[in-house]
Short mmCIF file of C-alpha atoms and ligand atoms in Angstrom, two decimals:
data_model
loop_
_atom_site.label_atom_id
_atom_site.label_comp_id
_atom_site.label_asym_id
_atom_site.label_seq_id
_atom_site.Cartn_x
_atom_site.Cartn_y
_atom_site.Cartn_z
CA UNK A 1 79.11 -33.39 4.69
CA UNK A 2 76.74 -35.07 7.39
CA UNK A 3 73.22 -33.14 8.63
CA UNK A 4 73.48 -30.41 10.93
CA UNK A 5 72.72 -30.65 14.15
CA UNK A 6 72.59 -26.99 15.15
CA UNK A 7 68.79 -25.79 15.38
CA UNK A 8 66.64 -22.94 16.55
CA UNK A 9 65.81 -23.02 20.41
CA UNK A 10 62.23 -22.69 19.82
CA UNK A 11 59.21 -22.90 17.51
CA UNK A 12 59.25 -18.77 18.33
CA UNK A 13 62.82 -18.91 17.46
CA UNK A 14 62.18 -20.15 14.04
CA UNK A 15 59.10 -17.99 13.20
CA UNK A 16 61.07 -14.74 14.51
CA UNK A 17 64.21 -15.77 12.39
CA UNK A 18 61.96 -15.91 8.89
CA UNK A 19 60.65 -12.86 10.27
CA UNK A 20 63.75 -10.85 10.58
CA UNK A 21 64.95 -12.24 7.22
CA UNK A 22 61.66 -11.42 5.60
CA UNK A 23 61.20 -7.85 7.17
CA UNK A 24 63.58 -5.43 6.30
CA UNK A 25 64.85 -2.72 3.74
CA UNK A 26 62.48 -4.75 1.45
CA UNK A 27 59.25 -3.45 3.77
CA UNK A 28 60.41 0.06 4.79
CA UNK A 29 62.09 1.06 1.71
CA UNK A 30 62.44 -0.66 -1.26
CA UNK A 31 57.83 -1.39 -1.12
CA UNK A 32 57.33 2.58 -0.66
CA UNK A 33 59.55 3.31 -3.97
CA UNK A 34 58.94 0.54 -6.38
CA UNK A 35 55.07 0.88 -5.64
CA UNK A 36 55.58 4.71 -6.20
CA UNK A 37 57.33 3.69 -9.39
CA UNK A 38 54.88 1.44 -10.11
CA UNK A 39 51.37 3.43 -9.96
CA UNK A 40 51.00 2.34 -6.52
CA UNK A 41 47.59 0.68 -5.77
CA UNK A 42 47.99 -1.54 -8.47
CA UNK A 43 51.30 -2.83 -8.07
CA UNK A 44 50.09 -3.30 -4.02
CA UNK A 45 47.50 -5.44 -5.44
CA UNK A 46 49.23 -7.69 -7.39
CA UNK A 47 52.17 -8.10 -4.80
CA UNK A 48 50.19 -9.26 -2.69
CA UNK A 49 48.50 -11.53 -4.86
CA UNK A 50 52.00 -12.75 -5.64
CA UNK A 51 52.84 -13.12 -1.76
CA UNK A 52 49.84 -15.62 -1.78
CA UNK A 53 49.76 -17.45 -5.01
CA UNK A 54 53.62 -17.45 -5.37
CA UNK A 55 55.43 -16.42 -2.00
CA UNK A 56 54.35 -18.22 0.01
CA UNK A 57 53.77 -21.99 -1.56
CA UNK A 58 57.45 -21.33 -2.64
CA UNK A 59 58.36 -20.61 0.82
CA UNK A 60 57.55 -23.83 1.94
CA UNK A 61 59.16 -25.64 -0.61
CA UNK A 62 62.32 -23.79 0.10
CA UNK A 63 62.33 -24.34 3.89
CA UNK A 64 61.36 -28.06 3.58
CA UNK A 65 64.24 -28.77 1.38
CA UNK A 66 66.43 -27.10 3.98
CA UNK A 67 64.53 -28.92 6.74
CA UNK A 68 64.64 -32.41 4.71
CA UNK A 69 68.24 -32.39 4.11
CA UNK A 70 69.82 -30.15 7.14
CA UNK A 71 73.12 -29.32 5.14
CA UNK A 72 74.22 -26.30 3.45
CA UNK A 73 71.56 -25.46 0.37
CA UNK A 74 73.90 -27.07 -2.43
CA UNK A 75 74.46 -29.83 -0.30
CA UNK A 76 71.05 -30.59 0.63
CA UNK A 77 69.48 -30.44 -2.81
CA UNK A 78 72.52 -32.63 -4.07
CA UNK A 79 71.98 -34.96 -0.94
CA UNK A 80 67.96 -35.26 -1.73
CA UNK A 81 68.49 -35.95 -5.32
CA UNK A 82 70.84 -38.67 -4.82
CA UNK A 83 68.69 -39.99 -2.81
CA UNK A 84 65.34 -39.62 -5.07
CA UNK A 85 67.68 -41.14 -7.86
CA UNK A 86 68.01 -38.06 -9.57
CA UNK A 87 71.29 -36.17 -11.18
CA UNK A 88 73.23 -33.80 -8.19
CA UNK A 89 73.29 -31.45 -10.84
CA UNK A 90 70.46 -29.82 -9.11
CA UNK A 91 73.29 -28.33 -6.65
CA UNK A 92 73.74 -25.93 -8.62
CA UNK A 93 70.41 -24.41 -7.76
CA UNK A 94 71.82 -23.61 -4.34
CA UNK A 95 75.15 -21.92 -6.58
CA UNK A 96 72.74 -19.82 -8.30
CA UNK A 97 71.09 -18.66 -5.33
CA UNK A 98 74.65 -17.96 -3.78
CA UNK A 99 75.23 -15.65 -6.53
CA UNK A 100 72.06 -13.62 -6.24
CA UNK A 101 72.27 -13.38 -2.57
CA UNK A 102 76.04 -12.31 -3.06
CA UNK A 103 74.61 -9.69 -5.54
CA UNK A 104 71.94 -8.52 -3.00
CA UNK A 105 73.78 -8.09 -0.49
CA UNK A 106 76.57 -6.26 -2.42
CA UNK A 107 73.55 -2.88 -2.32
CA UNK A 108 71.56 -4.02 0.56
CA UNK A 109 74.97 -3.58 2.62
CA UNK A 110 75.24 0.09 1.23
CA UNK A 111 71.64 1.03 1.60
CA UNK A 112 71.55 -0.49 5.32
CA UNK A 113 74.86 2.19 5.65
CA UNK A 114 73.13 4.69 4.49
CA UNK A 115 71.13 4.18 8.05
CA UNK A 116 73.39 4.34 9.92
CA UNK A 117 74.30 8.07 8.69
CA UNK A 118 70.78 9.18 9.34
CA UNK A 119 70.92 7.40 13.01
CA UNK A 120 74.12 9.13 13.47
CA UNK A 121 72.59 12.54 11.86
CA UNK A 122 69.60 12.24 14.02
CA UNK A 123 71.35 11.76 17.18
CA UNK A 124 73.49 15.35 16.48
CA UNK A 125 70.22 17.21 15.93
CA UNK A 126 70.61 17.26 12.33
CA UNK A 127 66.91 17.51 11.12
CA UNK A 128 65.56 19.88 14.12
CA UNK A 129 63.59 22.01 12.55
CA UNK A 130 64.81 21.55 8.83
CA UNK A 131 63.16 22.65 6.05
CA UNK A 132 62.08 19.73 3.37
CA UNK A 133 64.17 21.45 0.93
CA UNK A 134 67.61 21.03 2.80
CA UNK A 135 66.34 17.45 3.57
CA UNK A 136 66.31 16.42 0.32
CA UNK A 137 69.58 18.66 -0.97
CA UNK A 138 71.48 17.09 2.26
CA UNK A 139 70.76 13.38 1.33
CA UNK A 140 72.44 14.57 -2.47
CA UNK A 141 74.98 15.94 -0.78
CA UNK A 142 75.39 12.37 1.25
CA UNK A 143 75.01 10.06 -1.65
CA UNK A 144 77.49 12.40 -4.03
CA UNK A 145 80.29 11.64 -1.19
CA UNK A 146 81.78 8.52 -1.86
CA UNK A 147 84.09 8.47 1.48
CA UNK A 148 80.82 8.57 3.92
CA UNK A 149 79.23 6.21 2.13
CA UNK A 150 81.55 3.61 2.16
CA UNK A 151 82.64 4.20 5.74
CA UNK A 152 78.93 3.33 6.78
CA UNK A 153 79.17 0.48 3.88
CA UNK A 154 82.26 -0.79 5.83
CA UNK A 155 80.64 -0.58 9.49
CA UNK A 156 77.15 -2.23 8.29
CA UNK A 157 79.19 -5.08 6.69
CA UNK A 158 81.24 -5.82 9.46
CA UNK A 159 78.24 -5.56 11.78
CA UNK A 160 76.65 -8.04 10.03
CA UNK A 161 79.78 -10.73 9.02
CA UNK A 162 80.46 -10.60 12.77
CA UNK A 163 77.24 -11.92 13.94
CA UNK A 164 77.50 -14.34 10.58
CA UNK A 165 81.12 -15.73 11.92
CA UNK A 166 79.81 -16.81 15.39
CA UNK A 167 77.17 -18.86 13.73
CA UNK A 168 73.17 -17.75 12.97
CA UNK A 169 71.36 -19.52 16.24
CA UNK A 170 73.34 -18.16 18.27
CA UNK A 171 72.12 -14.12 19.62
CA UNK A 172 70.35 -13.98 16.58
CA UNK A 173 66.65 -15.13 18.33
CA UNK A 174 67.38 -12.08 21.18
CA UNK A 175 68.17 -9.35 18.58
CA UNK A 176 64.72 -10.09 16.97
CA UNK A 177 62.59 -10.37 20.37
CA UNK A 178 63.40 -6.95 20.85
CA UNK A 179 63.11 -5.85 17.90
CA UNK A 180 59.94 -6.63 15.87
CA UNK A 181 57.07 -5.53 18.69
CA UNK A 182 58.77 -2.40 18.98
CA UNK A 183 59.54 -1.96 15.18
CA UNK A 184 55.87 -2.38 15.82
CA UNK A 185 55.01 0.22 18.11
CA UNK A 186 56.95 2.93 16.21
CA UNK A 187 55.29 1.91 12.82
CA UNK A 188 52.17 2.26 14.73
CA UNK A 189 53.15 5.98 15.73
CA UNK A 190 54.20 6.82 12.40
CA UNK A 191 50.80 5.98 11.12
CA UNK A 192 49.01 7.86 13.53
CA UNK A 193 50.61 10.85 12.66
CA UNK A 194 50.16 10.19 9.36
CA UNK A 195 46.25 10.16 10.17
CA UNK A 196 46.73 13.74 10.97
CA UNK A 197 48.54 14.89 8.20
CA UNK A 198 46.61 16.28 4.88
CA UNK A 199 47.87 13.70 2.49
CA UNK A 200 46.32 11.08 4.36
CA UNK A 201 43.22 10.92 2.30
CA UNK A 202 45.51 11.08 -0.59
CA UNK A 203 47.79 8.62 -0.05
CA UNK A 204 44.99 5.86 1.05
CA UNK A 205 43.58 6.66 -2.17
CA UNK A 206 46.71 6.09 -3.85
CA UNK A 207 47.64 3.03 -2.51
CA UNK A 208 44.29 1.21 -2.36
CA UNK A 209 42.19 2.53 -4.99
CA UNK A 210 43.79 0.44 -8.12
CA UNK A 211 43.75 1.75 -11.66
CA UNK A 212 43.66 -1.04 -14.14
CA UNK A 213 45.16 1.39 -16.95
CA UNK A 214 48.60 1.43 -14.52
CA UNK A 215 49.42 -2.19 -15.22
CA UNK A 216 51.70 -3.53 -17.67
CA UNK A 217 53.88 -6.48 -18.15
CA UNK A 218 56.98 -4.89 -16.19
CA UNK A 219 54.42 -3.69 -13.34
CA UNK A 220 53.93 -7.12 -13.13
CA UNK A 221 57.13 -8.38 -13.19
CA UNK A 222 58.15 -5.71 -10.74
CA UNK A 223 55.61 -6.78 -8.20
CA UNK A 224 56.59 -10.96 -8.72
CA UNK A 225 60.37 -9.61 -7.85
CA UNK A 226 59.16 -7.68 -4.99
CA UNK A 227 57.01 -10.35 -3.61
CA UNK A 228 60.09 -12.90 -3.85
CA UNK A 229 62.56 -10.07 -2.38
CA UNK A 230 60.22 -9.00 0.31
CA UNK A 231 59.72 -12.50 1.90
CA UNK A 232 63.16 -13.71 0.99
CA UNK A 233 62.27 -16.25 -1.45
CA UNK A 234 64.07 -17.63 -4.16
CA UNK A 235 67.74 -17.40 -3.53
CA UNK A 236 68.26 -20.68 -0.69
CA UNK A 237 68.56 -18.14 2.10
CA UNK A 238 65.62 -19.86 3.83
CA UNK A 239 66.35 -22.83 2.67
CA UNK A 240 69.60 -22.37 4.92
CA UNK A 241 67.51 -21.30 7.57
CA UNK A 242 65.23 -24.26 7.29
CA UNK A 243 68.30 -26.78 7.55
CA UNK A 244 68.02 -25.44 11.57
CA UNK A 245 64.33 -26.21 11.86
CA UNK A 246 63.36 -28.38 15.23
CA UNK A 247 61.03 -31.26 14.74
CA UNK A 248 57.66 -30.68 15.07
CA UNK A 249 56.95 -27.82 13.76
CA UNK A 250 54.21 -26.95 11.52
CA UNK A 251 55.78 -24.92 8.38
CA UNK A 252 52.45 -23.72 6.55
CA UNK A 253 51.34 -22.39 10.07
CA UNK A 254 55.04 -20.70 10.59
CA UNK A 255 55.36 -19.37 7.16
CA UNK A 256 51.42 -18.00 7.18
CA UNK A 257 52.86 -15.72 10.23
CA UNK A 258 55.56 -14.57 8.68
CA UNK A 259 53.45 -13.45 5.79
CA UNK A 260 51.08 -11.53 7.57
CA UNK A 261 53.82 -9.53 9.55
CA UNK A 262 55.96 -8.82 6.43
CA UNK A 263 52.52 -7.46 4.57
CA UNK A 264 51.64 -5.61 7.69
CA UNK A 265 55.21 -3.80 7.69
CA UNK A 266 54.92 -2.90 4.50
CA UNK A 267 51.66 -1.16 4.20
CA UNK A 268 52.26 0.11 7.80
CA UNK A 269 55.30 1.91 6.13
CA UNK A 270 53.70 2.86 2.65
CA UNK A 271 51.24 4.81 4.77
CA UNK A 272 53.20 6.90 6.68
CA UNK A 273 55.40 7.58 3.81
CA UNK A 274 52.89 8.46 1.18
CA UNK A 275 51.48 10.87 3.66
CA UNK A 276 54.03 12.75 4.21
CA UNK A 277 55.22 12.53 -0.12
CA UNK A 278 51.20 13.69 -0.39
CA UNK A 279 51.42 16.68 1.99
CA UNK A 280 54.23 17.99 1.30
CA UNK A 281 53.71 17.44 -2.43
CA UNK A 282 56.27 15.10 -3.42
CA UNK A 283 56.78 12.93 -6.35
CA UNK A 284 55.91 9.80 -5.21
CA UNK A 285 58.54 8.33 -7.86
CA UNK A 286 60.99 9.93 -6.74
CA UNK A 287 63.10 6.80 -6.40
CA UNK A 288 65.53 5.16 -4.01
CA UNK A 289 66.01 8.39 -1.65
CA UNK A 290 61.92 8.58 -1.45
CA UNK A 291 61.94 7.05 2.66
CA UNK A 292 65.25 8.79 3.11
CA UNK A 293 63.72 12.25 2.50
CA UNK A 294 60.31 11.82 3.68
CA UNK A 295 60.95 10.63 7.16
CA UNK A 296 62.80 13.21 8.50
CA UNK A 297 59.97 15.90 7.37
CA UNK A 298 57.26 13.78 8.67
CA UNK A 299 59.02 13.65 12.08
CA UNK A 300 60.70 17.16 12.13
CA UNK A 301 57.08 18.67 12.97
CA UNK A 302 56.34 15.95 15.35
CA UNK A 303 56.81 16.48 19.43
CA UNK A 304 60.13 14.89 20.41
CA UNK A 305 60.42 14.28 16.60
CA UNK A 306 64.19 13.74 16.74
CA UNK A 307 63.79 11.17 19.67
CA UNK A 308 60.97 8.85 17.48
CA UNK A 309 62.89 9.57 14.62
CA UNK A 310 66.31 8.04 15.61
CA UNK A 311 64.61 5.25 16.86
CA UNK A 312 63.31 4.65 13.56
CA UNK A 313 66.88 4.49 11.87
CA UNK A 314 67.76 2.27 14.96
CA UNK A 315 65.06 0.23 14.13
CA UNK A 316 65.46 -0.07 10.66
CA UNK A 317 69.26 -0.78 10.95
CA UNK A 318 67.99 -4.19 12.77
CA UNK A 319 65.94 -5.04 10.51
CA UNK A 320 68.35 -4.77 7.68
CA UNK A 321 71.09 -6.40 9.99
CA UNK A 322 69.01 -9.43 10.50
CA UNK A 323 68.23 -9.39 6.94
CA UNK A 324 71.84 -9.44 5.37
CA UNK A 325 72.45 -11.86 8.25
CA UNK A 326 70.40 -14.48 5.97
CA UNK A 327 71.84 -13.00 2.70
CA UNK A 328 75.38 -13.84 3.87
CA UNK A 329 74.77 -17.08 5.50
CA UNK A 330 73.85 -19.32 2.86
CA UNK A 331 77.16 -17.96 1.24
CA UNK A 332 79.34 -18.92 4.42
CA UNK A 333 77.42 -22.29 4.61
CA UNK A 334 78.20 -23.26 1.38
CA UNK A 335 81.84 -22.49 2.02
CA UNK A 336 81.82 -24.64 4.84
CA UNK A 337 80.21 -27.32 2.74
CA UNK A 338 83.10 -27.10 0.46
CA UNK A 339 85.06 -28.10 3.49
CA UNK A 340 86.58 -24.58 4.65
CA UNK A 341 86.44 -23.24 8.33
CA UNK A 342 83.83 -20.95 9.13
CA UNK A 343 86.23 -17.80 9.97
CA UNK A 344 87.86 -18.30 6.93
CA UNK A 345 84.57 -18.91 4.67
CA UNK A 346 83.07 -15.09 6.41
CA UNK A 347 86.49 -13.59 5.49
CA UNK A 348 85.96 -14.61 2.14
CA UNK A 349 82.73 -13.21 1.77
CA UNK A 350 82.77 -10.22 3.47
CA UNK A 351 85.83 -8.81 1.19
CA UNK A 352 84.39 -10.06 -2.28
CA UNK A 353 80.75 -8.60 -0.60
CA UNK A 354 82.76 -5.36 0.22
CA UNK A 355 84.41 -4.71 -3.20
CA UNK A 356 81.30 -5.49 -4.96
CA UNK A 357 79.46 -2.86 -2.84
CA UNK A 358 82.07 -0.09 -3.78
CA UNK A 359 80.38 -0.38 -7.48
CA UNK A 360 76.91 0.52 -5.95
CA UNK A 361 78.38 3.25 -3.71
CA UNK A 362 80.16 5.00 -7.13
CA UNK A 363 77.14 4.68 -8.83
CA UNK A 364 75.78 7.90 -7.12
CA UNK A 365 78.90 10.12 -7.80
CA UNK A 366 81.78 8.92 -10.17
CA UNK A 367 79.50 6.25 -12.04
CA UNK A 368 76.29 7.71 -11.89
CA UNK A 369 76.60 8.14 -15.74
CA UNK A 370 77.89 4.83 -16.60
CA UNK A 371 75.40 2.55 -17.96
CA UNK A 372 75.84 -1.31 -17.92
CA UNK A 373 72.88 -2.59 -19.73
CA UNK A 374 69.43 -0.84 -20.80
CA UNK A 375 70.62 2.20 -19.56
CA UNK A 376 71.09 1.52 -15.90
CA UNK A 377 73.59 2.42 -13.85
CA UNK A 378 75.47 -0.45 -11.37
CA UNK A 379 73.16 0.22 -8.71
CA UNK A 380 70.32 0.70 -10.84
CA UNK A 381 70.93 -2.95 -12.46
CA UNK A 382 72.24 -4.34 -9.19
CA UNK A 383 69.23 -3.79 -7.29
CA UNK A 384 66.59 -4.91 -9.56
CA UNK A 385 67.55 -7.80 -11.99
CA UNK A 386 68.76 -10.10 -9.08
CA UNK A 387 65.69 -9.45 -7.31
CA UNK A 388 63.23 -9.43 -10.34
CA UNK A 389 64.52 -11.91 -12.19
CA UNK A 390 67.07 -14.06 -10.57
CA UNK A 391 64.82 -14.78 -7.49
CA UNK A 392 61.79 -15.83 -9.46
CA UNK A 393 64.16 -17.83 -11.58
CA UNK A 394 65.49 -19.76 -8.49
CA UNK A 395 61.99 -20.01 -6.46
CA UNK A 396 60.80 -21.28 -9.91
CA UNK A 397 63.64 -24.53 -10.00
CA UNK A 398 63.64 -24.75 -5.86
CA UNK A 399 59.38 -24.99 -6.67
CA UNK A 400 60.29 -27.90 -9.39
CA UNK A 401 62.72 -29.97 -7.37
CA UNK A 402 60.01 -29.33 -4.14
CA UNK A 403 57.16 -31.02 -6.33
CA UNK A 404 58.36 -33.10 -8.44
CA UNK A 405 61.81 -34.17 -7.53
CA UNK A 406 61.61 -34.64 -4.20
CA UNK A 407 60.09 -38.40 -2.68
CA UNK A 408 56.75 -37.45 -1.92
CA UNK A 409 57.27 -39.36 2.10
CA UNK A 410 60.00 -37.05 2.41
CA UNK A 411 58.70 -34.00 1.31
CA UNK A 412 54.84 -34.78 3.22
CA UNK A 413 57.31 -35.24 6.63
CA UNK A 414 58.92 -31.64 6.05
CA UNK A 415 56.00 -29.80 5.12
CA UNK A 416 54.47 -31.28 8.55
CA UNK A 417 50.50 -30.16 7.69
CA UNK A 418 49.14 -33.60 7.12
CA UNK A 419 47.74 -35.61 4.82
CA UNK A 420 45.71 -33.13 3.35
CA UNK A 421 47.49 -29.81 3.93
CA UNK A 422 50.46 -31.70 2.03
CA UNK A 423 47.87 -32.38 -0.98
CA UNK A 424 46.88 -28.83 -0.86
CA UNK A 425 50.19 -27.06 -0.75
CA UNK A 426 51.37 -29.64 -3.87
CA UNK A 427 48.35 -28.90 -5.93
CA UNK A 428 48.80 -25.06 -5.64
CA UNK A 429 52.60 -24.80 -6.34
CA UNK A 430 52.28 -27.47 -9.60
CA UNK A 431 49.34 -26.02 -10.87
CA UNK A 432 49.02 -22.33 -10.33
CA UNK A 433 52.72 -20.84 -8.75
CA UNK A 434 54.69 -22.58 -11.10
CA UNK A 435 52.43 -21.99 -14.36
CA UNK A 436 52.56 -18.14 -13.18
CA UNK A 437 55.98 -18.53 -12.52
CA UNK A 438 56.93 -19.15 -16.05
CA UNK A 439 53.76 -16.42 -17.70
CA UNK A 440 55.67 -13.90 -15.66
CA UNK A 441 59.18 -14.52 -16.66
CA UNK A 442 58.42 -15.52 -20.12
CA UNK A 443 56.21 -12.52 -21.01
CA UNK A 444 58.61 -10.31 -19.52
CA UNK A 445 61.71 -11.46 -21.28
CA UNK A 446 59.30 -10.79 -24.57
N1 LIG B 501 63.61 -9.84 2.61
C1 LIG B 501 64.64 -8.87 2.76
C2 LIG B 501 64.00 -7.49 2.82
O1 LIG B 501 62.80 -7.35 2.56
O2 LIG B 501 64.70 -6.53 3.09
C3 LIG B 501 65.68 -8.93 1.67
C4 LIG B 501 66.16 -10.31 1.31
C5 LIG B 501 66.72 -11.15 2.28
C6 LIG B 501 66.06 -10.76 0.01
C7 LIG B 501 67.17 -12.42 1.95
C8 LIG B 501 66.50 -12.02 -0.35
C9 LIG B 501 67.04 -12.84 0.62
F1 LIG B 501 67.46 -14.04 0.28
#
């Protein structure tokens, strides 16, 4: 297939796409629970270490692969190799990563659902004045009913695919104008309140006062996943996002932005969460329902709680829709690759996506007790090994083929930071992201 020619209208196009790939249910929902799984100021610490060290040097190497070759991820790595003289095996990076991203989105679609019940909730007054108690018992209720769950599966899918089918550049760049600075804005409330409440001092503690005695190797290994999942590294997503890149554009400078706004999300949201877990004396592991629970508490004492807090599902639902936007394309791109129409390619995927999902949305009534592997349920499995393991796995062969595969003129053109930026980024991703790459994996799998 010959290069693309379809690109982002702007540098601010490009920056704000990463962005709305990067933030999501990885920031608001998935950070708060893993880190309360994970001791919490420690496994902070070393995600964000990871973002740094690992992230984000990966994150250039994926987008300048996608930016060097402008096809479909498979296509592009094959194309590059040919031309580097190497085997077109290494397509079958970009077939790995379309596997993981199918997995992720499989859950990530019935998560993002599960937003659109508490929008809907919201809206008909639901949480006015409810007790914590019937919070948490009503969101049981929810995830026990298998019908409501995969209606808002359904709708969040086809919300999603639809956008997918008219292709990415297009209406993507005005959905995320509007959405991060005021994403913003309410985060921003959320943590004020959160100033007032009497687990502030507690949760601050918590989250930034690390204990050394809380990490082990599968902290670690939990916090390299999240760090990979968070950004959206490791699976060819960006690199599918890259292939659009204009000219001109420098990527370390793009991809530090991103960065910082994806961190800031996160703590933004681990703040006003733990705040409310803290005052209301929660168990901060209390798992995937943790933001779910919390939120509507935190807002239910709040003046016009009910307004702010609807906004905040509305909110969130963008950001997860312009998240599984970038899960599903590099699926439907490599379809297209294969030479298939574009309609017919997001048919495909949204039906396999969609009967995948139904195994995640069982897992919380009719297979809650069925375990797959190491005792974990489908959703339990499904929405950590992909990320943990499959994304390093991939960021660790798309980090290879970036640094030593790759012609170095090529590679030095895509990267777009100079001379000496180019030097820079290359020493840091052979010599410390890829060595930690493999520790990390390796010790774990021991
Ligand atoms: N970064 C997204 C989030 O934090 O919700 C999730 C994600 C998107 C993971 C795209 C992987 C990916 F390829």
């Amino acid at each position: 297939m010959n290069e693309t020619l379809e690109r982002w209208g702007s540098q601010r196009a490009f920056i704000l796409a990463v962005t709305g790939a990067a933030v999501g249910l990885g920031n608001i929902w998935r950070f708060p629970y893993v880190a309360g799984e994970n001791g919490g100021a420690a496994f902070l610490a070393l995600y964000v270490g990871f973002v740094v060290l690992l992230g984000l040097p990966v994150m250039m190497a994926e987008i300048l692969i996608g930016r060097a070759g402008r096809r479909s991820p498979s296509q592009s790595l094959a194309h590059l190799a040919r031309q580097a003289g190497q085997s077109t095996h290494w397509r079958w990076v970009g077939s790995f990563g379309g596997v993981t991203v199918f997995l992720i989105l499989s859950f990530y679609s019935v998560v993002s659902g599960w937003s659109i019940e508490y929008l809907v909730a919201t809206i008909n007054g639901s949480f006015v004045d409810a007790a914590p108690d019937q919070v948490a018992a009503d969101f049981e209720r929810f995830l026990a009913d298998p019908l409501r769950m995969t209606f808002n599966h359904t709708l969040f899918l086809l919300l999603t695919m639809s956008v997918v089918a008219a292709g990415v550049s297009n209406g993507l760049e005005k959905l995320n104008n509007l959405m991060m600075p005021l994403l913003y804005v309410l985060l921003a409330v959320l943590v004020f309140h959160a100033t007032t409440t009497v687990g502030f001092a507690q949760a601050m503690d918590w989250l930034f006062t690390p204990e050394l005695s809380a990490v082990n190797p599968g902290v670690v290994l939990n916090a390299m996943g999240h760090a990979f999942f968070t950004l959206a590294v490791g699976a060819c997503a960006l690199m599918a996002y890259g292939a659009y890149m204009p000219d001109h554009q420098s990527l370390p400078r793009a991809v530090g932005m991103v960065a910082i706004l994806d961190i800031t999300v996160a703590l933004l949201s681990g703040i006003a969460i733990f705040s409310v877990v803290f005052s209301q004396g929660m168990d901060p592991a209390a798992g995937p329902g943790l933001m779910f629970v919390t939120l509507p508490i935190a807002f239910a004492d709040m003046p016009l709680g009910s307004v702010w807090l609807g906004m905040f599902f509305l909110l969130l639902l963008m950001a997860t829709w312009t998240s599984s936007i970038n899960l599903a394309e590099p699926m439907v791109a490599g379809l297209q690759g294969l030479g298939w129409r574009r309609s017919r390619a997001t048919a495909l995927v949204t039906v396999s996506v969609w009967l995948l999902g139904l195994l995640s949305v069982l897992s919380f009534s009719t297979l809650a007790d069925v375990h797959w592997l190491a005792g974990r349920n489908f959703f339990e499995l499904v929405s950590t090994v992909p990320s943990d393991v499959f994304l390093p796995l991939g960021g660790l062969l798309i980090a290879i083929f970036a640094v030593w595969v790759l012609p170095r003129d090529i590679a030095l053109r895509a990267l777009d930071a100079g001379p000496n930026g180019f030097r820079l980024w290359r020493a840091v991703v052979r010599y410390i992201s890829i060595p930690l790459m493999c520790l990390v994996l390796i010790s774990s799998l021991i």
